[in-house]
Tab-separated table of C-alpha atoms and ligand atoms in Angstrom:
chain	number	residue	atom	x	y	z
A	4	MET	CA	-0.331	0.282	-0.454
A	5	SER	CA	1.336	3.214	-0.703
A	6	ALA	CA	1.911	5.729	2.323
A	7	SER	CA	-0.436	8.391	1.105
A	8	ALA	CA	-3.110	5.008	1.344
A	9	ALA	CA	-1.712	3.867	4.486
A	10	ALA	CA	-2.617	7.611	5.727
A	11	ARG	CA	-5.751	7.362	4.571
A	12	THR	CA	-6.866	4.033	5.682
A	13	LEU	CA	-5.213	4.761	9.248
A	14	PHE	CA	-7.352	7.635	8.794
A	15	THR	CA	-10.632	5.975	8.842
A	16	GLU	CA	-9.656	3.157	10.855
A	17	ALA	CA	-8.387	5.121	14.202
A	18	PHE	CA	-11.082	7.994	13.856
A	19	GLY	CA	-13.885	6.150	12.388
A	20	SER	CA	-14.909	8.906	9.817
A	21	ARG	CA	-13.209	10.177	6.346
A	22	PRO	CA	-10.471	12.493	5.776
A	23	ALA	CA	-11.282	15.971	4.683
A	24	GLY	CA	-7.688	15.564	2.458
A	25	ILE	CA	-4.162	14.508	2.700
A	26	TRP	CA	-1.399	16.437	2.234
A	27	SER	CA	2.594	15.420	1.995
A	28	ALA	CA	5.809	17.013	2.290
A	29	PRO	CA	9.250	14.638	1.584
A	30	GLY	CA	12.793	14.138	2.708
A	31	ARG	CA	15.461	16.065	1.688
A	32	VAL	CA	19.104	15.392	0.793
A	33	ASN	CA	21.426	18.098	0.758
A	34	LEU	CA	23.363	18.114	-2.294
A	35	ILE	CA	26.192	20.099	-1.125
A	36	GLY	CA	26.532	22.680	2.770
A	37	GLU	CA	26.797	21.324	5.901
A	38	HIS	CA	26.530	22.282	9.206
A	39	THR	CA	26.139	26.084	6.965
A	40	ASP	CA	22.763	26.243	7.967
A	41	TYR	CA	23.122	26.817	12.143
A	42	ASN	CA	26.302	29.254	10.643
A	43	ASP	CA	23.679	31.543	8.500
A	44	GLY	CA	25.268	30.430	5.718
A	45	PHE	CA	24.113	28.589	2.160
A	46	VAL	CA	23.022	24.884	1.750
A	47	LEU	CA	21.998	23.134	-1.785
A	48	PRO	CA	19.137	20.756	-0.755
A	49	PHE	CA	16.705	18.624	-2.944
A	50	ALA	CA	13.333	17.301	-2.283
A	51	LEU	CA	13.543	12.996	-2.270
A	52	PRO	CA	10.377	11.344	-4.120
A	53	GLN	CA	9.993	9.604	-0.489
A	54	ARG	CA	7.141	11.633	1.034
A	55	THR	CA	5.365	11.332	4.274
A	56	HIS	CA	1.612	11.710	4.256
A	57	ALA	CA	-1.309	13.509	6.486
A	58	ALA	CA	-4.458	12.564	5.964
A	59	ALA	CA	-6.343	15.309	7.859
A	60	GLY	CA	-9.782	16.047	9.589
A	61	ALA	CA	-11.347	19.484	11.470
A	62	ARG	CA	-12.754	19.048	14.133
A	63	GLY	CA	-15.207	21.136	16.841
A	64	ASP	CA	-13.736	20.667	20.207
A	65	GLY	CA	-10.392	21.976	20.675
A	66	ARG	CA	-8.864	18.523	21.171
A	67	ILE	CA	-6.210	17.181	18.474
A	68	ARG	CA	-5.502	13.795	17.929
A	69	VAL	CA	-2.514	12.010	16.149
A	70	ILE	CA	-2.162	8.735	15.114
A	71	SER	CA	1.167	7.494	13.195
A	72	THR	CA	1.370	3.624	11.650
A	73	PHE	CA	4.528	4.089	13.039
A	74	ASP	CA	3.217	3.370	16.699
A	75	GLY	CA	-0.597	2.061	16.302
A	76	ALA	CA	-1.644	4.239	19.643
A	77	PRO	CA	-3.454	7.219	18.960
A	78	VAL	CA	-2.326	10.349	21.305
A	79	GLU	CA	-5.222	12.840	22.301
A	80	VAL	CA	-4.411	16.748	24.302
A	81	ALA	CA	-6.749	19.872	23.839
A	82	LEU	CA	-5.160	22.648	22.404
A	83	ASP	CA	-5.194	25.035	24.967
A	84	GLU	CA	-3.202	21.959	26.347
A	85	LEU	CA	0.010	22.463	23.825
A	86	ASP	CA	1.716	25.888	26.013
A	87	ASP	CA	1.872	22.720	29.086
A	88	LEU	CA	3.523	20.947	26.886
A	89	PHE	CA	5.773	22.626	25.331
A	90	PRO	CA	6.944	25.512	27.450
A	91	ALA	CA	9.763	27.630	25.760
A	92	HIS	CA	12.328	26.058	28.546
A	93	GLY	CA	10.858	23.193	29.792
A	94	THR	CA	10.053	22.924	33.093
A	95	ALA	CA	11.003	19.492	35.240
A	96	ASP	CA	6.835	18.570	35.969
A	97	ARG	CA	5.424	19.067	32.779
A	98	PRO	CA	3.082	16.221	31.321
A	99	THR	CA	5.083	14.370	28.917
A	100	VAL	CA	4.044	12.218	25.197
A	101	PRO	CA	5.183	9.645	23.027
A	102	ALA	CA	8.350	11.336	22.010
A	103	TRP	CA	7.369	10.759	18.151
A	104	SER	CA	4.183	12.703	18.986
A	105	ALA	CA	6.324	15.900	19.673
A	106	TYR	CA	6.229	16.699	15.979
A	107	PRO	CA	3.099	16.592	14.921
A	108	LEU	CA	2.143	18.573	18.665
A	109	GLY	CA	4.671	20.695	18.203
A	110	VAL	CA	4.147	21.740	15.044
A	111	ALA	CA	0.902	22.423	15.944
A	112	TRP	CA	1.723	24.429	18.928
A	113	ALA	CA	4.117	26.463	16.708
A	114	LEU	CA	1.693	27.282	14.299
A	115	LEU	CA	-1.173	28.623	17.327
A	116	HIS	CA	1.160	30.964	18.129
A	117	ALA	CA	2.310	31.977	14.997
A	118	ALA	CA	-1.340	32.262	13.709
A	119	GLY	CA	-3.203	33.031	17.032
A	120	PRO	CA	-4.586	30.751	19.483
A	121	ASP	CA	-8.249	31.737	17.711
A	122	ALA	CA	-6.798	29.906	14.543
A	123	ALA	CA	-8.139	26.652	15.294
A	124	SER	CA	-10.965	24.385	15.887
A	125	GLY	CA	-9.399	21.098	17.155
A	126	LEU	CA	-7.803	18.293	14.225
A	127	ASP	CA	-7.430	14.804	13.597
A	128	LEU	CA	-4.321	13.688	11.822
A	129	ALA	CA	-2.929	10.496	10.910
A	130	ILE	CA	0.149	9.525	9.457
A	131	ALA	CA	2.079	7.193	7.089
A	132	SER	CA	5.566	7.499	5.637
A	133	ASP	CA	7.835	5.954	3.431
A	134	VAL	CA	11.014	8.184	4.019
A	135	PRO	CA	13.453	6.139	6.005
A	136	ILE	CA	13.222	6.906	9.778
A	137	GLY	CA	17.481	8.483	11.404
A	138	ALA	CA	18.635	7.793	7.912
A	139	GLY	CA	20.125	11.611	7.426
A	140	LEU	CA	16.896	11.862	5.275
A	141	SER	CA	14.909	14.454	7.256
A	142	SER	CA	11.745	12.063	8.348
A	143	SER	CA	11.770	14.444	10.880
A	144	ALA	CA	11.448	17.242	8.308
A	145	ALA	CA	8.844	15.339	6.307
A	146	ILE	CA	6.270	14.597	9.426
A	147	GLU	CA	6.938	18.755	10.133
A	148	CYS	CA	5.791	19.765	6.802
A	149	ALA	CA	3.253	17.392	6.455
A	150	VAL	CA	1.701	18.213	9.363
A	151	ALA	CA	2.689	22.267	8.925
A	152	ILE	CA	0.776	22.308	5.416
A	153	ALA	CA	-2.017	20.469	6.749
A	154	LEU	CA	-2.858	22.316	9.564
A	155	ASN	CA	-2.229	25.180	7.602
A	156	ASP	CA	-5.024	24.407	4.923
A	157	THR	CA	-7.347	22.435	7.535
A	158	TRP	CA	-7.282	26.307	9.864
A	159	ASP	CA	-6.993	28.328	6.774
A	160	LEU	CA	-4.266	29.946	8.444
A	161	GLY	CA	-2.555	31.641	5.354
A	162	LEU	CA	0.523	31.635	5.934
A	163	ASP	CA	3.199	30.828	2.858
A	164	ARG	CA	5.752	28.433	3.307
A	165	VAL	CA	8.622	30.145	4.530
A	166	ALA	CA	6.116	30.884	7.961
A	167	LEU	CA	5.328	26.437	7.527
A	168	ALA	CA	8.977	26.091	7.519
A	169	ALA	CA	9.577	28.248	10.409
A	170	ALA	CA	7.051	27.019	12.686
A	171	ALA	CA	8.356	23.421	11.847
A	172	ARG	CA	11.736	24.391	13.325
A	173	THR	CA	10.122	25.659	16.543
A	174	ALA	CA	8.465	22.528	16.750
A	175	GLU	CA	11.946	20.719	16.008
A	176	ASN	CA	13.895	22.912	18.120
A	177	ASP	CA	10.920	23.824	21.018
A	178	ALA	CA	9.053	20.961	21.427
A	179	VAL	CA	11.156	17.774	19.839
A	180	GLY	CA	14.642	19.444	21.867
A	181	ALA	CA	16.654	18.661	18.320
A	182	PRO	CA	18.854	22.299	17.771
A	183	THR	CA	18.825	21.546	14.122
A	184	GLY	CA	18.711	24.820	11.460
A	185	ILE	CA	16.075	25.376	9.256
A	186	MET	CA	17.656	23.880	6.139
A	187	ASP	CA	15.680	20.603	6.306
A	188	GLN	CA	11.909	22.128	6.367
A	189	MET	CA	12.837	24.867	3.386
A	190	ALA	CA	14.008	22.127	1.120
A	191	SER	CA	10.824	20.166	2.016
A	192	LEU	CA	8.372	22.948	1.265
A	193	LEU	CA	10.573	24.655	-1.532
A	194	GLY	CA	11.498	21.704	-3.267
A	195	GLN	CA	10.808	21.174	-7.557
A	196	PRO	CA	11.397	18.776	-9.585
A	197	GLY	CA	14.588	18.183	-11.012
A	198	ALA	CA	16.482	20.477	-8.820
A	199	ALA	CA	17.748	21.754	-6.160
A	200	VAL	CA	17.094	24.484	-3.541
A	201	LEU	CA	19.856	27.023	-2.997
A	202	LEU	CA	19.004	28.579	0.787
A	203	ASP	CA	20.306	31.281	2.197
A	204	CYS	CA	19.806	30.636	6.065
A	205	ARG	CA	20.334	34.464	6.587
A	206	SER	CA	17.889	35.802	4.650
A	207	LEU	CA	15.839	32.455	4.051
A	208	GLU	CA	15.723	33.619	0.190
A	209	GLY	CA	15.373	30.585	-1.745
A	210	THR	CA	16.341	29.925	-5.417
A	211	VAL	CA	15.215	26.744	-7.344
A	212	VAL	CA	18.514	26.030	-8.971
A	213	ASP	CA	18.086	23.509	-12.059
A	214	LEU	CA	20.443	20.430	-11.785
A	215	ARG	CA	19.757	19.187	-15.384
A	216	LEU	CA	20.869	15.495	-14.159
A	217	ALA	CA	19.724	14.199	-17.373
A	218	GLU	CA	21.124	16.743	-20.068
A	219	ALA	CA	24.926	15.657	-17.912
A	220	GLY	CA	23.795	11.386	-18.600
A	221	LEU	CA	24.293	11.190	-14.701
A	222	ALA	CA	22.335	10.165	-11.637
A	223	LEU	CA	22.073	10.963	-7.970
A	224	VAL	CA	21.940	7.476	-5.705
A	225	VAL	CA	22.481	8.222	-1.625
A	226	LEU	CA	24.051	5.419	0.450
A	227	ASP	CA	22.649	4.921	4.112
A	228	THR	CA	25.307	2.971	6.134
A	229	GLY	CA	22.323	2.544	8.655
A	230	VAL	CA	24.802	4.106	11.295
A	231	THR	CA	22.316	5.607	13.459
A	232	HIS	CA	22.917	9.096	14.657
A	233	ALA	CA	21.271	11.489	17.074
A	234	HIS	CA	20.999	15.246	16.404
A	235	ALA	CA	19.749	15.936	19.723
A	236	THR	CA	22.833	15.406	21.586
A	237	GLY	CA	26.709	15.318	22.143
A	238	GLY	CA	28.493	15.934	18.488
A	239	TYR	CA	25.991	18.153	16.715
A	240	ARG	CA	25.355	20.199	19.933
A	241	GLU	CA	29.362	20.305	20.592
A	242	ARG	CA	29.951	21.097	16.663
A	243	ARG	CA	27.705	24.382	16.847
A	244	ALA	CA	29.041	25.013	20.260
A	245	ALA	CA	32.627	24.991	18.619
A	246	CYS	CA	30.756	27.163	16.042
A	247	GLU	CA	29.190	30.124	17.886
A	248	ARG	CA	32.700	30.297	19.821
A	249	GLY	CA	34.539	30.807	16.842
A	250	ALA	CA	31.780	33.639	15.894
A	251	GLN	CA	32.393	35.375	18.795
A	252	VAL	CA	36.083	35.161	18.881
A	253	LEU	CA	36.188	36.809	16.083
A	254	ARG	CA	33.509	39.406	16.837
A	255	VAL	CA	31.028	38.018	14.305
A	256	ARG	CA	27.565	37.627	14.311
A	257	ALA	CA	27.996	34.130	12.851
A	258	LEU	CA	29.912	32.535	11.127
A	259	ARG	CA	28.627	32.968	7.174
A	260	ASP	CA	30.106	37.081	7.697
A	261	LEU	CA	33.683	35.453	7.184
A	262	THR	CA	34.962	34.459	4.105
A	263	VAL	CA	38.112	32.787	3.110
A	264	ALA	CA	40.082	35.987	3.216
A	265	ASP	CA	39.381	35.472	7.133
A	266	LEU	CA	41.041	32.116	7.670
A	267	PRO	CA	44.427	33.525	8.324
A	268	ARG	CA	43.569	35.986	10.985
A	269	ALA	CA	41.372	33.129	12.126
A	270	ALA	CA	44.458	30.984	12.698
A	271	ARG	CA	45.851	33.345	14.768
A	272	GLN	CA	43.268	34.335	17.450
A	273	LEU	CA	41.637	31.058	17.652
A	274	ASP	CA	43.009	27.223	19.352
A	275	ALA	CA	43.888	24.667	16.527
A	276	GLU	CA	40.457	23.152	17.317
A	277	THR	CA	38.085	25.959	17.139
A	278	TYR	CA	39.930	27.056	14.068
A	279	ARG	CA	39.378	23.687	11.763
A	280	ARG	CA	35.781	24.126	12.680
A	281	VAL	CA	35.977	27.051	11.324
A	282	ARG	CA	37.426	26.651	8.181
A	283	HIS	CA	35.356	23.437	7.444
A	284	VAL	CA	31.862	26.450	7.643
A	285	VAL	CA	34.234	29.193	5.878
A	286	THR	CA	35.495	26.976	2.840
A	287	GLU	CA	31.830	24.688	2.936
A	288	ASN	CA	29.551	28.110	2.383
A	289	GLN	CA	32.481	28.730	-0.626
A	290	ARG	CA	31.838	25.334	-2.359
A	291	VAL	CA	28.177	25.873	-1.877
A	292	LEU	CA	28.443	28.632	-4.045
A	293	ASP	CA	30.862	27.434	-6.693
A	294	THR	CA	28.808	24.641	-6.830
A	295	VAL	CA	25.810	26.444	-7.943
A	296	ARG	CA	27.846	28.888	-10.629
A	297	SER	CA	29.515	25.346	-11.555
A	298	LEU	CA	25.606	23.745	-12.162
A	299	ARG	CA	24.720	27.004	-13.836
A	300	THR	CA	27.951	26.991	-16.534
A	301	GLY	CA	29.321	23.666	-16.900
A	302	GLY	CA	26.608	21.161	-15.663
A	303	ALA	CA	26.237	18.770	-13.006
A	304	GLY	CA	29.326	17.286	-14.431
A	305	SER	CA	31.521	19.687	-13.336
A	306	ILE	CA	30.869	19.635	-9.961
A	307	GLY	CA	32.298	16.208	-8.248
A	308	GLU	CA	35.604	17.742	-7.627
A	309	LEU	CA	33.307	19.919	-4.809
A	310	LEU	CA	31.626	17.689	-3.674
A	311	LEU	CA	34.977	15.346	-2.951
A	312	GLU	CA	35.982	18.646	-1.376
A	313	SER	CA	33.196	18.959	0.488
A	314	HIS	CA	33.821	15.552	2.210
A	315	ALA	CA	37.413	16.084	2.808
A	316	SER	CA	36.668	18.941	4.882
A	317	MET	CA	34.015	17.617	7.137
A	318	ARG	CA	36.360	14.308	7.570
A	319	ASP	CA	39.783	16.125	8.537
A	320	ASP	CA	38.078	19.548	9.566
A	321	PHE	CA	34.624	18.881	11.262
A	322	GLU	CA	35.717	15.489	12.140
A	323	ILE	CA	32.164	14.296	11.887
A	324	SER	CA	32.558	11.505	9.405
A	325	VAL	CA	32.655	8.142	10.106
A	326	PRO	CA	34.459	4.343	9.255
A	327	GLU	CA	31.557	3.496	7.204
A	328	VAL	CA	30.995	6.616	5.561
A	329	ASP	CA	33.980	7.352	4.550
A	330	THR	CA	33.944	4.217	3.359
A	331	ALA	CA	30.936	4.398	0.892
A	332	VAL	CA	32.551	7.357	-0.601
A	333	GLU	CA	36.085	5.751	-1.827
A	334	ALA	CA	33.787	2.633	-3.220
A	335	ALA	CA	31.437	4.894	-4.772
A	336	MET	CA	34.495	6.728	-6.473
A	337	THR	CA	36.306	3.599	-6.827
A	338	ALA	CA	33.418	2.168	-9.005
A	339	GLY	CA	33.035	5.238	-11.308
A	340	ALA	CA	30.908	8.183	-9.583
A	341	VAL	CA	31.840	11.877	-10.611
A	342	GLY	CA	32.054	12.481	-6.663
A	343	ALA	CA	30.433	11.710	-3.390
A	344	ARG	CA	30.586	13.101	0.609
A	345	MET	CA	28.532	12.323	3.735
A	346	THR	CA	25.237	14.321	3.649
A	347	GLY	CA	23.608	14.960	6.789
A	348	GLY	CA	24.596	16.480	10.056
A	349	GLY	CA	27.322	13.111	10.023
A	350	PHE	CA	28.833	10.531	13.270
A	351	GLY	CA	27.505	8.297	10.520
A	352	GLY	CA	23.715	8.758	8.420
A	353	ALA	CA	24.531	8.704	4.211
A	354	VAL	CA	26.816	9.144	1.371
A	355	ILE	CA	25.607	11.430	-1.716
A	356	ALA	CA	27.156	9.918	-4.738
A	357	LEU	CA	27.013	11.561	-8.227
A	358	VAL	CA	26.864	8.829	-10.559
A	359	PRO	CA	27.146	8.386	-14.291
A	360	SER	CA	23.730	6.807	-14.917
A	361	GLY	CA	24.973	3.534	-16.404
A	362	ARG	CA	27.615	3.413	-12.805
A	363	VAL	CA	24.796	2.880	-10.797
A	364	ASP	CA	24.508	-0.777	-10.552
A	365	ASP	CA	28.062	-0.672	-10.036
A	366	VAL	CA	28.240	2.123	-7.185
A	367	GLN	CA	25.935	0.227	-5.720
A	368	ASP	CA	27.280	-3.080	-5.535
A	369	ALA	CA	31.003	-1.551	-4.733
A	370	ALA	CA	29.354	-0.205	-1.193
A	371	ALA	CA	28.276	-3.396	-0.556
A	372	THR	CA	31.386	-5.492	-1.669
A	373	ALA	CA	32.829	-2.929	0.592
A	374	PHE	CA	30.613	-2.835	3.525
A	375	ALA	CA	31.050	-6.427	3.727
A	376	ALA	CA	35.175	-6.460	3.266
A	377	SER	CA	35.228	-4.452	6.573
A	378	GLY	CA	32.738	-6.561	8.733
A	379	PHE	CA	30.078	-3.871	8.178
A	380	ALA	CA	26.182	-4.619	7.659
A	381	PRO	CA	25.148	-4.057	3.813
A	382	PRO	CA	24.573	-0.712	3.123
A	383	THR	CA	20.884	0.706	1.780
A	384	THR	CA	20.583	2.122	-1.690
A	385	LEU	CA	18.247	5.024	-3.405
A	386	ARG	CA	18.231	6.829	-6.276
A	387	ALA	CA	17.753	9.772	-5.308
A	388	GLU	CA	15.437	11.976	-8.027
A	389	PRO	CA	15.106	15.045	-7.297
A	390	SER	CA	11.445	15.726	-6.792
A	391	ALA	CA	8.641	17.866	-5.830
A	392	GLY	CA	7.991	19.653	-2.018
A	393	ALA	CA	5.303	19.532	-0.069
A	394	GLY	CA	1.876	20.042	-1.459
A	395	ARG	CA	-1.566	18.696	-0.595
A	396	ASP	CA	-2.838	15.488	-2.392
A	397	ALA	CA	-6.420	14.882	-2.244
B	403	ADP	P1	15.974	11.338	10.832
B	403	ADP	O1	14.950	13.513	10.803
B	403	ADP	O2	17.226	11.937	10.001
B	403	ADP	O3	14.951	10.732	9.715
B	403	ADP	P2	15.488	12.408	13.182
B	403	ADP	O4	16.041	11.552	14.600
B	403	ADP	O5	15.803	13.917	12.772
B	403	ADP	O6	16.201	11.457	11.787
B	403	ADP	O7	13.496	11.901	13.548
B	403	ADP	C1	13.323	10.860	13.311
B	403	ADP	C2	12.295	10.773	14.245
B	403	ADP	O8	10.997	12.071	14.166
B	403	ADP	C3	11.644	9.848	14.535
B	403	ADP	O9	12.469	8.794	15.767
B	403	ADP	C4	9.902	9.694	14.925
B	403	ADP	O10	9.928	10.470	16.189
B	403	ADP	C5	9.559	11.308	14.528
B	403	ADP	N1	9.472	10.364	13.299
B	403	ADP	C6	9.229	10.539	11.635
B	403	ADP	N2	8.526	9.674	10.978
B	403	ADP	C7	7.740	9.773	11.719
B	403	ADP	C8	6.434	8.620	11.292
B	403	ADP	N3	6.193	8.402	10.433
B	403	ADP	N4	5.821	8.952	12.766
B	403	ADP	C9	6.152	9.067	12.945
B	403	ADP	N5	7.252	9.258	14.222
B	403	ADP	C10	7.696	9.875	12.726
B	404	MG	MG1	15.814	14.747	11.396
């Protein structure tokens, strides 16, 4: 059954009525620009064909019920309880809800704050997805954005896509408690078939950039190492803190405000580790802009080296790669990829490879063989066809 049909069926089974509509939002892959989003910098993600579907229907009683195929039991709260569930900074004795439900309920909470408490009547919501979970493909943004766009229509909030992305991010940061940037939500809401979205994470301006993959005879492949990351913890927070420290010492609002010309000064003023972190972000921002320029002038075939440089920077300067990820990059290159890099927050997750269309199977086989030789669990691979952003399906 498709995820769309699954959401519809789940709705009817759980709530005993037909949904008013079905909305969906995709997962995303970032082509280049890693750990630049929370530094006010540039990213270049695109939307995946895999989507999270939300079947929704309004209720008149001010209550919200959510259910997901992910966890068979519905979660029910009153809309006016949301502020107790998600105070801006949690108090110890607040009521708790199942962890997954903080994503959809957090979006409802954030939207009510954005649109005003009178905006909503109540809601039933059933969720089904074919976005792999915890693979760095942002199943979290997919569920948030599917819910955000469903609520925007169902409650007639009239918010634009940038405002919906901001509410989805607020849900992830303040309701779930994961300190992520806004890239994933913008990609999920602004994606276009065949294109990536150049996002300026300071101005929130999104520019659609055609990838023209078919013209170049290329395909994008995701190799998921299956090693799980935990964005909400450890390494991610530590890297963010290093970036904030670097910006503070160098007296800029965010690392976005530095260019490669500032790096010698940074080397003098920062400790060696903070300097490497800063160097990754500064050079990565430049690589995103260079990638967009290369795509426009030389086509997709001309960005391979930039992808590889990005990977080396994450591995050596930002130190967020792991052996499985490096193995996947190396296997892809050996099998004929024109470029490959880790994508996502790091400490595991997935690799994106730019591959001649006729070599896709070779790359997948090479990764499987290399993983077996290293004693790693087999990677899962998917063809990442740049696809449409969030919308109403039925
Ligand atoms: P990623 O975004 O890389 O997939 P995250 O840890 O950021 O990984 O988000 C995954 C979490 O999002 C899941 O553990 C779950 O709580 C929630 N989630 C994602 N998709 C669904 C879904 N279809 N149903 C319920 N919860 C979901
Ligand atoms: Mg996520």
